[in-house]
Coordinates of C-alpha atoms and ligand atoms in Angstrom, one line a residue:
M1 CA -3.7 -14.7 42.4
K2 CA -6.2 -14.2 39.6
K3 CA -8.3 -11.7 41.5
S4 CA -5.5 -9.8 43.1
Y5 CA -4.2 -8.3 39.8
F6 CA -7.7 -7.2 38.9
L7 CA -8.2 -5.7 42.3
L8 CA -4.8 -4.0 42.1
A9 CA -5.6 -2.6 38.7
C10 CA -9.0 -1.3 40.0
A11 CA -7.3 0.1 43.1
C12 CA -4.8 2.0 40.9
A13 CA -7.7 3.4 38.9
L14 CA -9.5 4.5 42.1
I15 CA -6.4 6.0 43.6
T16 CA -5.3 7.9 40.5
G17 CA -8.8 8.5 39.4
C18 CA -7.7 7.4 35.9
K19 CA -10.4 6.1 33.7
H20 CA -9.4 2.9 32.2
T21 CA -9.3 3.5 28.5
S22 CA -9.1 0.7 26.0
S23 CA -6.4 2.5 24.0
S24 CA -3.6 3.8 26.1
P25 CA -0.7 5.0 23.9
E26 CA 1.6 3.5 26.5
I27 CA 0.8 0.0 25.3
R28 CA 1.5 -0.4 21.6
L29 CA 0.3 -3.6 19.8
N30 CA -1.5 -4.9 16.8
Q31 CA -4.9 -3.4 17.4
V32 CA -6.8 -5.5 14.8
G33 CA -6.1 -8.9 16.3
F34 CA -3.8 -11.9 16.7
R35 CA -4.2 -15.4 15.4
P36 CA -4.4 -17.9 18.3
L37 CA -1.0 -19.5 17.6
Q38 CA 0.7 -16.3 16.4
E39 CA 3.6 -14.8 18.3
K40 CA 2.0 -12.0 20.4
T41 CA 4.0 -9.0 21.7
A42 CA 3.4 -5.5 22.8
T43 CA 5.8 -2.6 23.3
I44 CA 5.2 -0.6 26.5
D45 CA 6.4 2.5 28.2
V46 CA 8.5 1.9 31.2
C47 CA 6.2 2.3 34.1
T48 CA 8.6 1.5 37.0
A49 CA 10.6 4.2 38.8
D50 CA 13.8 2.2 38.5
A51 CA 13.1 1.0 35.0
A52 CA 12.7 -2.5 36.3
P53 CA 10.5 -4.8 34.2
C54 CA 6.8 -3.9 34.6
S55 CA 4.2 -6.4 35.8
V56 CA 1.6 -7.2 33.2
A57 CA -1.9 -8.8 33.7
I58 CA -4.3 -9.7 30.9
L59 CA -8.0 -9.8 31.9
S60 CA -10.8 -11.5 30.0
A61 CA -14.0 -9.6 29.2
S62 CA -15.5 -11.0 32.3
G63 CA -12.7 -9.6 34.4
D64 CA -10.8 -12.8 35.2
T65 CA -7.1 -12.6 35.1
V66 CA -6.1 -15.0 32.3
W67 CA -2.4 -14.2 31.9
T68 CA 0.2 -12.7 34.1
G69 CA 3.9 -12.0 33.4
M70 CA 6.8 -9.6 33.4
A71 CA 7.9 -7.4 30.6
S72 CA 11.5 -7.5 29.3
A73 CA 14.4 -5.6 30.6
T74 CA 14.3 -1.9 29.5
M75 CA 15.4 -1.3 25.9
I76 CA 16.1 2.1 24.3
N77 CA 14.4 3.2 21.1
P78 CA 17.5 4.4 19.1
L79 CA 15.4 6.9 17.1
S80 CA 13.9 8.7 20.0
G81 CA 16.0 7.7 22.9
K82 CA 12.9 6.7 24.8
P83 CA 12.9 3.6 27.2
R84 CA 10.7 0.8 26.2
Q85 CA 10.0 -2.8 27.3
L86 CA 8.6 -5.7 25.4
V87 CA 5.9 -8.0 26.6
D88 CA 5.6 -11.5 25.1
F89 CA 2.2 -13.0 25.8
S90 CA 2.3 -15.6 23.0
T91 CA 1.2 -18.4 25.4
L92 CA -2.3 -16.8 25.6
N93 CA -4.0 -18.4 22.6
T94 CA -7.7 -18.6 23.4
P95 CA -9.8 -16.6 21.0
G96 CA -11.5 -13.7 22.8
T97 CA -11.4 -10.0 23.7
Y98 CA -9.1 -9.0 26.5
T99 CA -7.6 -6.0 28.3
I100 CA -3.9 -5.6 29.0
H101 CA -3.1 -3.9 32.4
L102 CA 0.3 -2.7 33.5
T103 CA 1.3 -2.4 37.1
P104 CA 2.1 0.1 38.6
S105 CA 0.7 2.1 35.7
T106 CA -3.0 2.5 35.1
A107 CA -2.6 2.1 31.3
T108 CA -4.8 -0.5 29.6
Q109 CA -5.2 -1.6 26.0
S110 CA -7.7 -3.8 24.2
L111 CA -6.5 -7.1 22.9
I112 CA -8.2 -9.3 20.3
I113 CA -7.3 -13.0 19.6
S114 CA -9.3 -14.4 16.7
P115 CA -9.1 -17.3 14.2
R116 CA -9.2 -14.9 11.2
P117 CA -8.2 -11.4 12.4
Y118 CA -7.2 -10.1 8.9
R119 CA -10.2 -11.2 6.8
E120 CA -12.4 -8.1 7.2
L121 CA -9.3 -5.9 7.0
T122 CA -8.4 -7.5 3.6
R123 CA -12.0 -7.1 2.4
Q124 CA -12.1 -3.4 3.3
A125 CA -8.6 -2.8 2.0
L126 CA -9.8 -4.1 -1.4
R127 CA -13.1 -2.3 -1.2
A128 CA -11.1 0.9 -0.9
F129 CA -10.4 0.6 -4.6
Y130 CA -14.1 0.6 -5.3
Y131 CA -14.5 3.8 -3.3
Q132 CA -11.7 5.4 -5.5
R133 CA -13.6 4.7 -8.7
T134 CA -14.0 7.7 -11.0
A135 CA -16.9 8.3 -13.5
M136 CA -19.5 6.2 -11.8
P137 CA -21.8 6.7 -8.8
I138 CA -21.0 4.7 -5.6
D139 CA -24.5 3.5 -4.8
E140 CA -26.0 1.2 -2.1
P141 CA -26.0 -1.6 -1.4
Y142 CA -22.4 -1.5 -2.6
A143 CA -21.5 1.8 -0.9
E144 CA -22.0 0.2 2.6
G145 CA -22.7 3.6 4.1
Y146 CA -20.6 5.8 1.9
P147 CA -22.6 6.6 -1.2
R148 CA -21.7 9.5 -3.5
P149 CA -22.6 10.6 -7.1
A150 CA -20.2 10.0 -10.0
G151 CA -17.1 12.2 -10.2
H152 CA -15.0 13.1 -13.2
P153 CA -16.5 11.4 -16.2
D154 CA -13.3 12.2 -18.2
T155 CA -15.2 12.0 -21.5
L156 CA -13.9 15.4 -22.6
V157 CA -10.2 15.3 -21.9
L158 CA -7.8 17.7 -23.7
V159 CA -4.5 16.7 -25.2
H160 CA -2.0 18.9 -23.6
A161 CA 0.5 20.7 -25.8
S162 CA 3.3 18.4 -24.4
A163 CA 1.4 15.4 -25.8
A164 CA 0.3 16.9 -29.2
T165 CA 0.9 14.9 -32.3
Q166 CA -0.1 15.3 -35.9
E167 CA -3.0 12.9 -35.4
R168 CA -4.0 14.4 -32.1
P169 CA -3.0 18.1 -32.1
E170 CA -3.1 20.3 -28.9
N171 CA -6.6 20.5 -27.4
T172 CA -7.8 17.4 -29.2
I173 CA -10.7 16.0 -27.1
I174 CA -10.4 12.4 -26.2
A175 CA -12.3 10.1 -23.7
S176 CA -10.2 8.6 -21.0
S177 CA -13.0 7.5 -18.6
G178 CA -12.9 5.2 -15.6
G179 CA -10.1 4.0 -13.4
W180 CA -9.3 4.9 -9.8
Y181 CA -8.4 8.3 -8.4
D182 CA -4.7 8.0 -7.5
A183 CA -4.9 9.0 -3.9
G184 CA -6.2 11.9 -1.8
D185 CA -6.3 13.9 -5.1
Y186 CA -8.5 13.6 -8.1
N187 CA -5.9 12.7 -10.8
K188 CA -4.9 9.5 -12.5
Y189 CA -1.3 8.6 -13.1
V190 CA -0.1 5.7 -15.3
V191 CA 3.2 5.1 -13.6
N192 CA 1.6 4.7 -10.1
S193 CA -1.3 2.8 -11.6
G194 CA 1.0 0.4 -13.4
Y195 CA 3.0 -0.4 -10.3
T196 CA -0.3 -0.9 -8.4
M197 CA -1.7 -3.2 -11.0
G198 CA 1.5 -5.3 -10.9
V199 CA 1.3 -5.8 -7.2
F200 CA -2.4 -6.3 -7.4
L201 CA -2.4 -9.1 -10.1
M202 CA 0.8 -10.8 -8.7
A203 CA -0.9 -11.0 -5.4
Y204 CA -3.9 -12.6 -7.1
E205 CA -1.7 -15.1 -8.9
Q206 CA -0.1 -16.2 -5.5
Q207 CA -3.4 -16.7 -3.7
R208 CA -6.0 -17.5 -6.5
A209 CA -8.1 -19.9 -4.4
Y210 CA -8.3 -17.3 -1.5
Y211 CA -9.3 -14.4 -3.7
D212 CA -11.7 -16.4 -5.8
T213 CA -13.9 -16.7 -2.8
L214 CA -13.5 -13.2 -1.4
H215 CA -16.8 -11.4 -1.8
L216 CA -16.4 -7.6 -2.1
N217 CA -20.0 -6.5 -2.6
I218 CA -19.3 -4.5 -5.7
P219 CA -21.6 -4.0 -8.7
E220 CA -19.8 -6.7 -10.7
S221 CA -20.2 -9.3 -7.9
T222 CA -22.8 -11.1 -10.0
L223 CA -20.4 -11.7 -12.8
P224 CA -18.7 -15.2 -13.1
V225 CA -15.3 -13.7 -12.3
P226 CA -13.6 -13.1 -8.9
D227 CA -14.6 -9.7 -7.4
M228 CA -11.0 -8.8 -7.1
L229 CA -10.4 -9.2 -10.8
A230 CA -13.6 -7.3 -11.7
E231 CA -12.4 -4.4 -9.6
A232 CA -8.9 -4.4 -11.2
M233 CA -10.5 -4.5 -14.7
Y234 CA -12.2 -1.1 -14.0
N235 CA -8.7 0.4 -13.8
I236 CA -7.1 -1.6 -16.5
R237 CA -9.7 -0.5 -19.0
W238 CA -8.8 3.1 -18.1
M239 CA -5.1 2.5 -18.5
M240 CA -5.7 1.2 -22.1
T241 CA -7.3 4.6 -23.0
M242 CA -4.1 6.3 -22.0
Q243 CA -2.3 4.7 -24.9
D244 CA -1.9 7.0 -27.9
T245 CA -2.4 5.8 -31.5
D246 CA 1.4 5.4 -31.8
G247 CA 1.7 3.0 -28.8
G248 CA 3.1 5.5 -26.4
A249 CA 1.3 6.1 -23.0
Y250 CA 0.4 9.5 -21.6
H251 CA 2.1 10.1 -18.3
K252 CA -1.0 11.1 -16.4
L253 CA -4.6 12.6 -16.7
T254 CA -4.8 15.7 -14.6
E255 CA -6.2 19.1 -13.9
P256 CA -3.5 21.8 -14.2
D257 CA -3.2 22.2 -10.4
F258 CA -4.7 20.3 -7.5
E259 CA -8.4 20.9 -6.8
G260 CA -9.4 22.1 -3.4
F261 CA -11.0 19.8 -0.9
I262 CA -14.3 19.9 -2.8
H263 CA -16.8 17.3 -3.8
P264 CA -15.9 15.7 -7.1
T265 CA -19.1 16.9 -8.7
E266 CA -18.1 20.5 -8.0
C267 CA -14.8 20.2 -9.9
Q268 CA -14.8 22.5 -12.9
K269 CA -11.1 22.6 -14.0
P270 CA -10.3 21.3 -17.5
R271 CA -8.5 17.9 -17.5
Y272 CA -5.5 17.0 -19.7
V273 CA -3.5 14.0 -20.8
V274 CA 0.1 15.1 -20.8
L275 CA 3.5 14.0 -22.2
K276 CA 4.0 10.4 -23.3
T277 CA 6.9 9.0 -21.3
T278 CA 9.0 5.8 -21.5
P279 CA 8.4 4.7 -17.8
A280 CA 4.6 5.2 -18.2
T281 CA 4.6 3.3 -21.5
L282 CA 6.6 0.4 -20.2
D283 CA 4.5 0.2 -17.0
L284 CA 1.5 0.0 -19.3
A285 CA 3.1 -2.7 -21.4
A286 CA 3.9 -4.8 -18.3
T287 CA 0.5 -4.3 -16.8
L288 CA -1.3 -5.4 -20.0
A289 CA 1.0 -8.4 -20.6
L290 CA 0.4 -9.5 -17.0
A291 CA -3.3 -8.9 -17.2
A292 CA -3.5 -10.9 -20.5
R293 CA -2.1 -13.8 -18.6
I294 CA -4.2 -13.5 -15.5
Y295 CA -7.6 -12.9 -17.3
A296 CA -7.0 -15.7 -19.9
P297 CA -9.6 -18.0 -18.0
Y298 CA -12.2 -15.2 -18.2
E299 CA -12.5 -14.7 -22.0
H300 CA -16.2 -15.5 -21.6
V301 CA -16.6 -12.5 -19.3
Y302 CA -14.3 -10.1 -21.1
P303 CA -14.4 -11.3 -24.8
G304 CA -11.5 -10.1 -26.8
F305 CA -9.7 -8.6 -23.9
V306 CA -6.7 -11.0 -23.9
A307 CA -6.0 -10.4 -27.6
E308 CA -6.4 -6.6 -27.2
A309 CA -4.2 -6.4 -24.1
T310 CA -1.6 -8.5 -25.7
E311 CA -1.4 -6.4 -28.8
A312 CA -1.4 -3.1 -26.8
A313 CA 1.4 -4.4 -24.6
K314 CA 3.5 -5.3 -27.6
R315 CA 2.9 -1.9 -29.2
A316 CA 3.8 -0.1 -26.0
Y317 CA 7.0 -2.0 -25.7
Q318 CA 7.9 -1.2 -29.3
W319 CA 7.2 2.5 -28.7
A320 CA 9.5 2.4 -25.7
K321 CA 12.3 0.7 -27.6
A322 CA 12.0 3.5 -30.2
N323 CA 11.8 6.2 -27.4
P324 CA 14.0 4.8 -24.6
A325 CA 14.6 7.9 -22.6
I326 CA 11.6 10.2 -22.5
Y327 CA 11.1 11.1 -18.9
Y328 CA 8.6 13.3 -17.0
D329 CA 10.4 16.5 -16.0
Q330 CA 7.5 18.7 -15.0
P331 CA 9.4 22.0 -14.5
A332 CA 11.1 21.6 -17.9
M333 CA 7.8 20.7 -19.5
N334 CA 6.2 23.9 -18.0
E335 CA 9.0 26.0 -19.5
Q336 CA 8.0 24.8 -22.9
F337 CA 4.3 24.3 -22.8
T338 CA 1.1 25.8 -21.3
P339 CA -1.0 25.5 -19.3
A340 CA 1.6 24.8 -16.5
I341 CA 0.9 21.5 -14.8
T342 CA 1.7 21.4 -11.0
T343 CA 0.1 18.2 -9.8
G344 CA 2.0 15.0 -8.8
A345 CA 5.0 14.1 -11.0
Y346 CA 5.8 10.5 -10.3
D347 CA 9.0 11.4 -12.0
D348 CA 11.5 8.7 -12.7
Y349 CA 14.7 9.3 -14.8
D350 CA 15.7 5.7 -15.3
A351 CA 13.7 3.3 -17.4
Q352 CA 15.9 0.2 -17.1
D353 CA 13.7 -1.3 -14.4
E354 CA 10.6 -0.7 -16.4
F355 CA 12.2 -2.3 -19.5
Y356 CA 13.1 -5.3 -17.2
W357 CA 9.6 -5.7 -15.9
A358 CA 7.8 -5.2 -19.3
A359 CA 10.1 -7.6 -21.1
T360 CA 9.7 -10.2 -18.3
E361 CA 5.9 -10.0 -18.4
L362 CA 5.9 -10.2 -22.2
Y363 CA 8.1 -13.3 -22.0
L364 CA 5.8 -14.9 -19.5
L365 CA 2.8 -14.1 -21.7
T366 CA 4.3 -15.1 -25.1
N367 CA 7.1 -17.5 -24.2
D368 CA 9.1 -15.6 -26.9
P369 CA 12.8 -16.0 -25.9
T370 CA 13.6 -12.6 -27.4
Y371 CA 11.8 -11.0 -24.5
R372 CA 13.5 -13.3 -22.0
D373 CA 17.0 -12.4 -23.3
E374 CA 16.2 -8.7 -23.3
A375 CA 14.7 -8.9 -19.8
L376 CA 17.8 -10.6 -18.3
G377 CA 19.9 -8.0 -19.9
Y378 CA 17.9 -5.2 -18.3
C379 CA 18.1 -6.6 -14.7
P380 CA 19.9 -3.9 -12.6
E381 CA 22.9 -5.0 -10.5
Q382 CA 21.5 -3.4 -7.2
F383 CA 18.7 -5.2 -5.4
T384 CA 16.1 -2.5 -4.7
P385 CA 12.7 -2.9 -3.0
A386 CA 9.9 -2.3 -5.5
T387 CA 8.2 1.1 -5.5
W388 CA 6.3 3.1 -8.2
G389 CA 9.7 4.5 -9.3
N390 CA 11.6 1.2 -9.4
V391 CA 9.7 -1.9 -10.4
A392 CA 12.7 -4.2 -11.0
E393 CA 11.9 -6.4 -8.0
L394 CA 8.4 -7.1 -9.5
A395 CA 10.2 -8.6 -12.4
S396 CA 12.7 -10.5 -10.2
L397 CA 9.9 -11.9 -8.2
E398 CA 8.2 -13.1 -11.4
W399 CA 11.4 -14.9 -12.4
M400 CA 11.7 -16.5 -8.9
L401 CA 8.1 -17.8 -9.2
H402 CA 8.3 -18.7 -13.0
P403 CA 12.0 -19.8 -13.4
A404 CA 11.5 -21.9 -16.6
G405 CA 13.9 -20.8 -19.2
A406 CA 16.2 -18.9 -16.7
E407 CA 16.6 -21.2 -13.7
A408 CA 20.1 -20.0 -12.7
F409 CA 19.1 -16.4 -13.0
A410 CA 16.0 -17.0 -10.9
Q411 CA 18.0 -18.7 -8.2
E412 CA 20.5 -15.8 -8.1
R413 CA 17.6 -13.3 -7.7
Q414 CA 16.2 -15.4 -4.8
T415 CA 19.6 -15.4 -3.1
A416 CA 19.6 -11.6 -3.4
L417 CA 16.1 -11.4 -1.9
L418 CA 17.1 -13.5 1.1
A419 CA 20.3 -11.6 1.6
H420 CA 18.4 -8.3 1.5
L421 CA 16.0 -9.5 4.2
Q422 CA 18.5 -11.0 6.6
P423 CA 19.7 -7.9 8.5
Y424 CA 16.2 -6.7 9.1
I425 CA 15.0 -10.0 10.4
E426 CA 18.0 -10.1 12.8
E427 CA 17.1 -6.6 14.1
A428 CA 13.5 -7.9 14.8
E429 CA 14.9 -10.8 16.7
T430 CA 17.4 -8.8 18.8
T431 CA 17.4 -5.1 19.2
S432 CA 14.0 -3.9 17.8
V433 CA 11.9 -2.3 20.6
H434 CA 8.8 -3.1 18.4
R435 CA 9.9 -6.7 17.6
S436 CA 9.7 -5.5 14.0
P437 CA 12.0 -6.1 10.9
Y438 CA 10.9 -2.5 9.9
G439 CA 11.1 0.9 11.6
N440 CA 14.4 0.5 13.5
R441 CA 16.3 3.0 11.3
A442 CA 15.6 6.7 10.8
E443 CA 16.0 6.5 7.0
E444 CA 13.0 4.0 7.0
F445 CA 10.6 6.8 7.7
F446 CA 9.8 8.5 4.5
W447 CA 6.7 9.5 2.4
G448 CA 4.5 6.4 2.2
C449 CA 6.8 4.3 4.3
N450 CA 3.9 2.3 5.9
S451 CA 3.5 0.8 2.4
E452 CA 6.8 1.1 0.5
G453 CA 8.7 0.3 3.6
C454 CA 6.8 -1.8 6.1
C455 CA 4.1 -3.6 4.1
W456 CA 6.4 -4.2 1.2
R457 CA 9.0 -5.8 3.5
G458 CA 6.3 -8.0 4.8
I459 CA 5.3 -9.0 1.3
E460 CA 9.0 -9.8 0.5
C461 CA 9.0 -12.0 3.6
L462 CA 5.8 -13.7 2.3
Y463 CA 7.5 -14.4 -1.0
A464 CA 10.6 -15.7 0.8
Y465 CA 8.3 -18.0 2.9
Q466 CA 6.6 -19.2 -0.3
L467 CA 9.9 -19.9 -2.0
T468 CA 11.7 -21.5 0.9
G469 CA 9.0 -22.8 3.3
N470 CA 11.0 -21.3 6.1
E471 CA 8.6 -20.3 8.9
R472 CA 10.9 -17.5 10.0
Y473 CA 9.9 -15.5 7.0
R474 CA 6.2 -15.8 7.7
I475 CA 6.7 -14.8 11.3
N476 CA 8.5 -11.7 10.1
A477 CA 5.8 -10.9 7.6
E478 CA 3.3 -10.9 10.5
R479 CA 5.6 -8.7 12.5
C480 CA 5.5 -6.1 9.7
L481 CA 1.8 -6.1 9.9
N482 CA 1.9 -5.8 13.7
H483 CA 4.0 -2.7 13.2
V484 CA 1.5 -1.0 10.8
L485 CA -1.5 -2.0 12.9
G486 CA -0.2 -0.4 16.2
Q487 CA 3.1 -1.8 17.4
N488 CA 5.0 1.4 16.4
A489 CA 6.3 4.5 18.0
T490 CA 3.1 6.5 17.4
G491 CA 0.7 3.9 18.8
Y492 CA -1.6 4.4 15.7
C493 CA -3.2 1.6 13.8
F494 CA -2.5 3.2 10.4
V495 CA -5.7 1.9 8.7
T496 CA -8.8 4.1 8.7
G497 CA -11.7 2.5 10.6
F498 CA -9.6 -0.2 12.2
G499 CA -8.1 -0.5 15.7
T500 CA -8.8 1.5 18.8
H501 CA -6.6 4.5 17.7
S502 CA -6.6 5.1 14.0
P503 CA -6.3 8.2 11.7
K504 CA -9.5 10.4 11.6
Q505 CA -8.4 13.2 9.2
P506 CA -6.6 11.6 6.3
H507 CA -5.5 13.8 3.4
H508 CA -8.2 12.4 1.2
R509 CA -10.7 14.5 -0.7
L510 CA -13.2 11.7 -1.0
S511 CA -13.2 11.0 2.8
H512 CA -13.8 14.6 3.4
I513 CA -17.3 14.2 1.8
Y514 CA -18.7 12.1 4.6
P515 CA -19.6 13.4 8.0
N516 CA -19.3 9.8 9.2
G517 CA -15.9 9.6 7.5
P518 CA -13.1 8.8 6.9
L519 CA -13.7 6.0 4.3
P520 CA -12.6 2.8 5.9
G521 CA -9.8 0.4 4.9
F522 CA -7.3 3.0 3.7
L523 CA -3.6 2.7 4.7
I524 CA -2.1 6.0 5.7
G525 CA 1.4 7.0 4.4
G526 CA 2.8 7.2 7.9
P527 CA 5.7 8.9 9.7
N528 CA 8.1 10.9 7.3
R529 CA 11.3 12.4 8.6
E530 CA 11.5 14.6 5.6
R531 CA 8.3 16.5 6.6
Q532 CA 7.9 18.1 3.1
D533 CA 4.6 19.6 4.1
D534 CA 5.9 21.4 7.2
G535 CA 4.6 25.0 7.4
I536 CA 2.1 24.5 4.6
D537 CA -1.6 25.0 5.3
G538 CA -1.0 24.9 9.1
V539 CA 1.1 21.7 9.1
K540 CA 3.4 22.0 12.1
Y541 CA 5.5 19.2 13.6
P542 CA 6.6 19.1 17.2
K543 CA 10.1 20.5 17.8
N544 CA 12.9 17.8 17.6
V545 CA 10.3 15.1 16.8
S546 CA 12.0 11.8 16.1
A547 CA 11.8 10.2 12.6
D548 CA 9.4 7.5 13.8
E549 CA 7.1 10.0 15.4
S550 CA 7.0 12.5 12.5
Y551 CA 3.4 11.9 11.9
L552 CA 0.3 14.1 12.1
D553 CA -3.3 13.0 11.9
F554 CA -4.1 16.3 10.3
R555 CA -5.9 16.7 7.0
P556 CA -3.4 19.1 5.4
S557 CA -0.5 16.8 6.1
Y558 CA -0.1 15.1 2.7
A559 CA 3.4 14.0 3.5
T560 CA 2.3 11.8 6.4
N561 CA -1.5 11.4 6.3
E562 CA -2.5 10.8 2.7
V563 CA -3.9 7.6 1.2
T564 CA -3.1 6.1 -2.2
I565 CA -3.9 3.1 -4.4
N566 CA -0.2 1.9 -4.4
W567 CA -0.2 1.9 -0.6
N568 CA -3.5 0.0 -0.3
V569 CA -2.4 -2.7 -2.7
T570 CA 0.5 -3.6 -0.4
L571 CA -1.8 -3.6 2.6
F572 CA -4.2 -6.2 1.2
A573 CA -1.4 -8.2 -0.4
L574 CA 0.1 -8.6 3.0
T575 CA -3.1 -9.2 5.0
A576 CA -4.4 -11.6 2.4
G577 CA -1.1 -13.4 2.1
L578 CA -1.2 -14.0 5.9
D579 CA -4.9 -14.8 6.1
A580 CA -4.6 -17.3 3.3
Q581 CA -2.1 -19.3 5.4
Q582 CA -4.9 -20.1 7.8
Ligands
G3I601 O1 12.9 6.1 -1.3 C1 13.7 7.1 -0.6 C2 14.3 6.6 0.6 O2 15.3 5.6 0.2 C3 15.0 7.7 1.4 O3 15.5 7.2 2.6 C4 13.9 8.7 1.7 C5 14.4 9.8 2.5 O4 15.2 10.7 1.7 O5 13.3 9.2 0.5 C6 12.7 8.2 -0.3 O6 12.2 8.8 -1.4 C7 10.9 9.5 -1.2 C8 9.9 8.8 -2.1 O7 8.6 9.5 -2.0 C9 9.6 7.3 -1.7 O8 8.7 6.8 -2.6 C10 11.1 10.9 -1.7 O9 11.9 11.6 -0.7 C11 9.7 11.6 -1.7 O10 9.8 12.9 -2.2 C12 8.7 10.8 -2.6 O11 7.4 11.4 -2.4 C13 6.5 11.0 -3.4 C14 5.5 12.3 -3.4 O12 4.4 12.0 -4.3 C15 6.2 13.5 -3.8 O13 6.7 13.4 -5.1 C16 5.7 9.8 -3.0 O14 6.5 8.6 -3.1 C17 4.4 9.6 -3.8 O15 3.6 8.6 -3.2 C18 3.6 10.9 -3.8 O16 2.6 10.7 -4.8 C19 1.5 11.6 -4.7 C20 1.2 12.0 -6.1 O17 2.3 12.7 -6.6 C21 -0.1 12.7 -6.2 N1 -1.2 12.0 -5.6 C22 -0.9 11.7 -4.2 C23 0.3 10.9 -4.1 C24 0.5 10.5 -2.6 O18 1.0 11.5 -1.9
9MR602 O1 -3.6 17.1 -2.3 C1 -2.3 17.0 -2.9 C2 -1.7 15.6 -2.6 O2 -2.5 14.7 -3.3 C3 -0.3 15.6 -3.1 O3 0.3 14.4 -2.6 C4 0.5 16.8 -2.4 C5 2.0 16.8 -2.9 O4 2.0 16.9 -4.3 O5 -0.1 18.0 -2.8 C6 -1.4 18.1 -2.3 O6 -2.0 19.4 -2.7 C7 -1.6 20.5 -1.9 C8 -0.5 21.3 -2.7 O7 0.6 20.5 -2.8 C9 -0.2 22.5 -1.9 N1 -1.4 23.3 -1.7 C10 -2.5 22.6 -0.9 C11 -2.8 21.3 -1.7 C12 -3.9 20.5 -0.9 O8 -3.3 20.1 0.3

């Protein structure tokens, strides 16, 4: 029996002349690896004429057939109408590298089973932030093959007319150095940075022991502080420079319009801090209050930081209370002020969620019941997954994990979280052709959905697992990761440098520097049914492409193929949360 499948597979190859590849798009699965006792499934194209279940054989590296079985009955992907079958090979649990073979197809796909498949992925997803650093050179041995000179010192930043005050009139020069580039572009945005720091530091708080031992090989690795916190501090320090003397925070630091795909050292455009806004200021308040709590044990490494961050957070919150509805409306701003600014907006016209998060973090830092009472009053009715534009869930998760002083409220928030997850988990267990709680609905494919949709749903499942101990949530967190790492309609492993079929041309100016690029460990935005970049710079989607296949591994496609700090934070929060369970 063992040999026959292998001979049959080889015979197919000889007859059809097909070269066995290790990455056939017909077999879609987590390309990074499975834990030995994890549920293991793959989604396959139907390879039988009558749509009967395909035969599947799994061969070891030495060519022995170690598993055989039949795929499921044919299912139809509701988004594309394409027939698919599921293969469940969970009973194969011996660590090793394998090849999956379909019969009568000649498709093959690599398969890895490993005790810690997500550890290197977590490390690289965190190192991606180091590669995004502005204002300092990325040197060996920390560059690990991707060195570059410093870009954007941001020591001579102009105050834009929209941000002018009596104390800092238009074109005042300030220093606002450090921090991470936001994404594929060279700008720095407080709103997105604040959301990113929230997920970043909350992830640390959930898995301190795990992150405390995670070595990232960054310049600060010699300090007596976890590498992850040292990396975060590089961006937190920059965020603090974005606070004006009155407590308000500038919305972003930017050139007037996006730079070309040029090396950061070639950039010549002036850079500005623009309009102070309520969401940015509250995101700063929340970030600094949370940071003051997380870094309290490291006063000896960052003397005075906790007190400085606490004071800045309080001043930011007060500024927002006095200016509760100043939003970033870039077109309106450009009608009033010059130079016109045309870079990313991160526009958000409702600050209730940011008030909720900032007041929550200030309560957890100070234990002052005034902040608690205000926070509970700001909690929105509607349960909405956290994104850069709606951070309410970050606050709700904080109450679920720190219920003291609001036990009933925290319980109600937890009930809302579990109710939110229920229909998606049921889809994974019944109708999903990818055995995934994400990606079964057309509206789930939008700009950045790999993160704001899939990884974040996985993180929600991890929090639900932590809160309830119900294994069903951890299984579904892992299914979300399987989806991002290859068990999806495109067959891409959406992390640069990982898997057998991953993006090679991300919309990422820094990656474009390296002939051996792209930079590894970056999560790609993913399929986006809105296709906002269609027709721009040569971006062209196939006619009638389905929502879950609206993806182009093409550098100009910023709407599907960019990378960002807020997407990478959800990647490592998910992979680390799963790896830490080992
Ligand atoms: O959330 C809704 C979803 O519920 C709905 O089903 C879907 C389809 O209509 O839309 C979703 O909203 C989308 C939102 O991203 C999700 O966060 C909006 O359509 C979409 O316009 C929005 O795009 C943002 C994009 O800038 C354009 O504003 C991305 O979130 C945001 O990540 C991206 O940020 C850019 C920065 O401006 C500049 N730096 C690069 C960065 C990444 O591309
Ligand atoms: O590179 C920019 C990317 O970071 C943004 O997400 C995107 C949408 O705002 O815009 C990109 O810049 C493009 C601009 O929008 C249109 N001209 C080409 C620019 C580079 O692709």
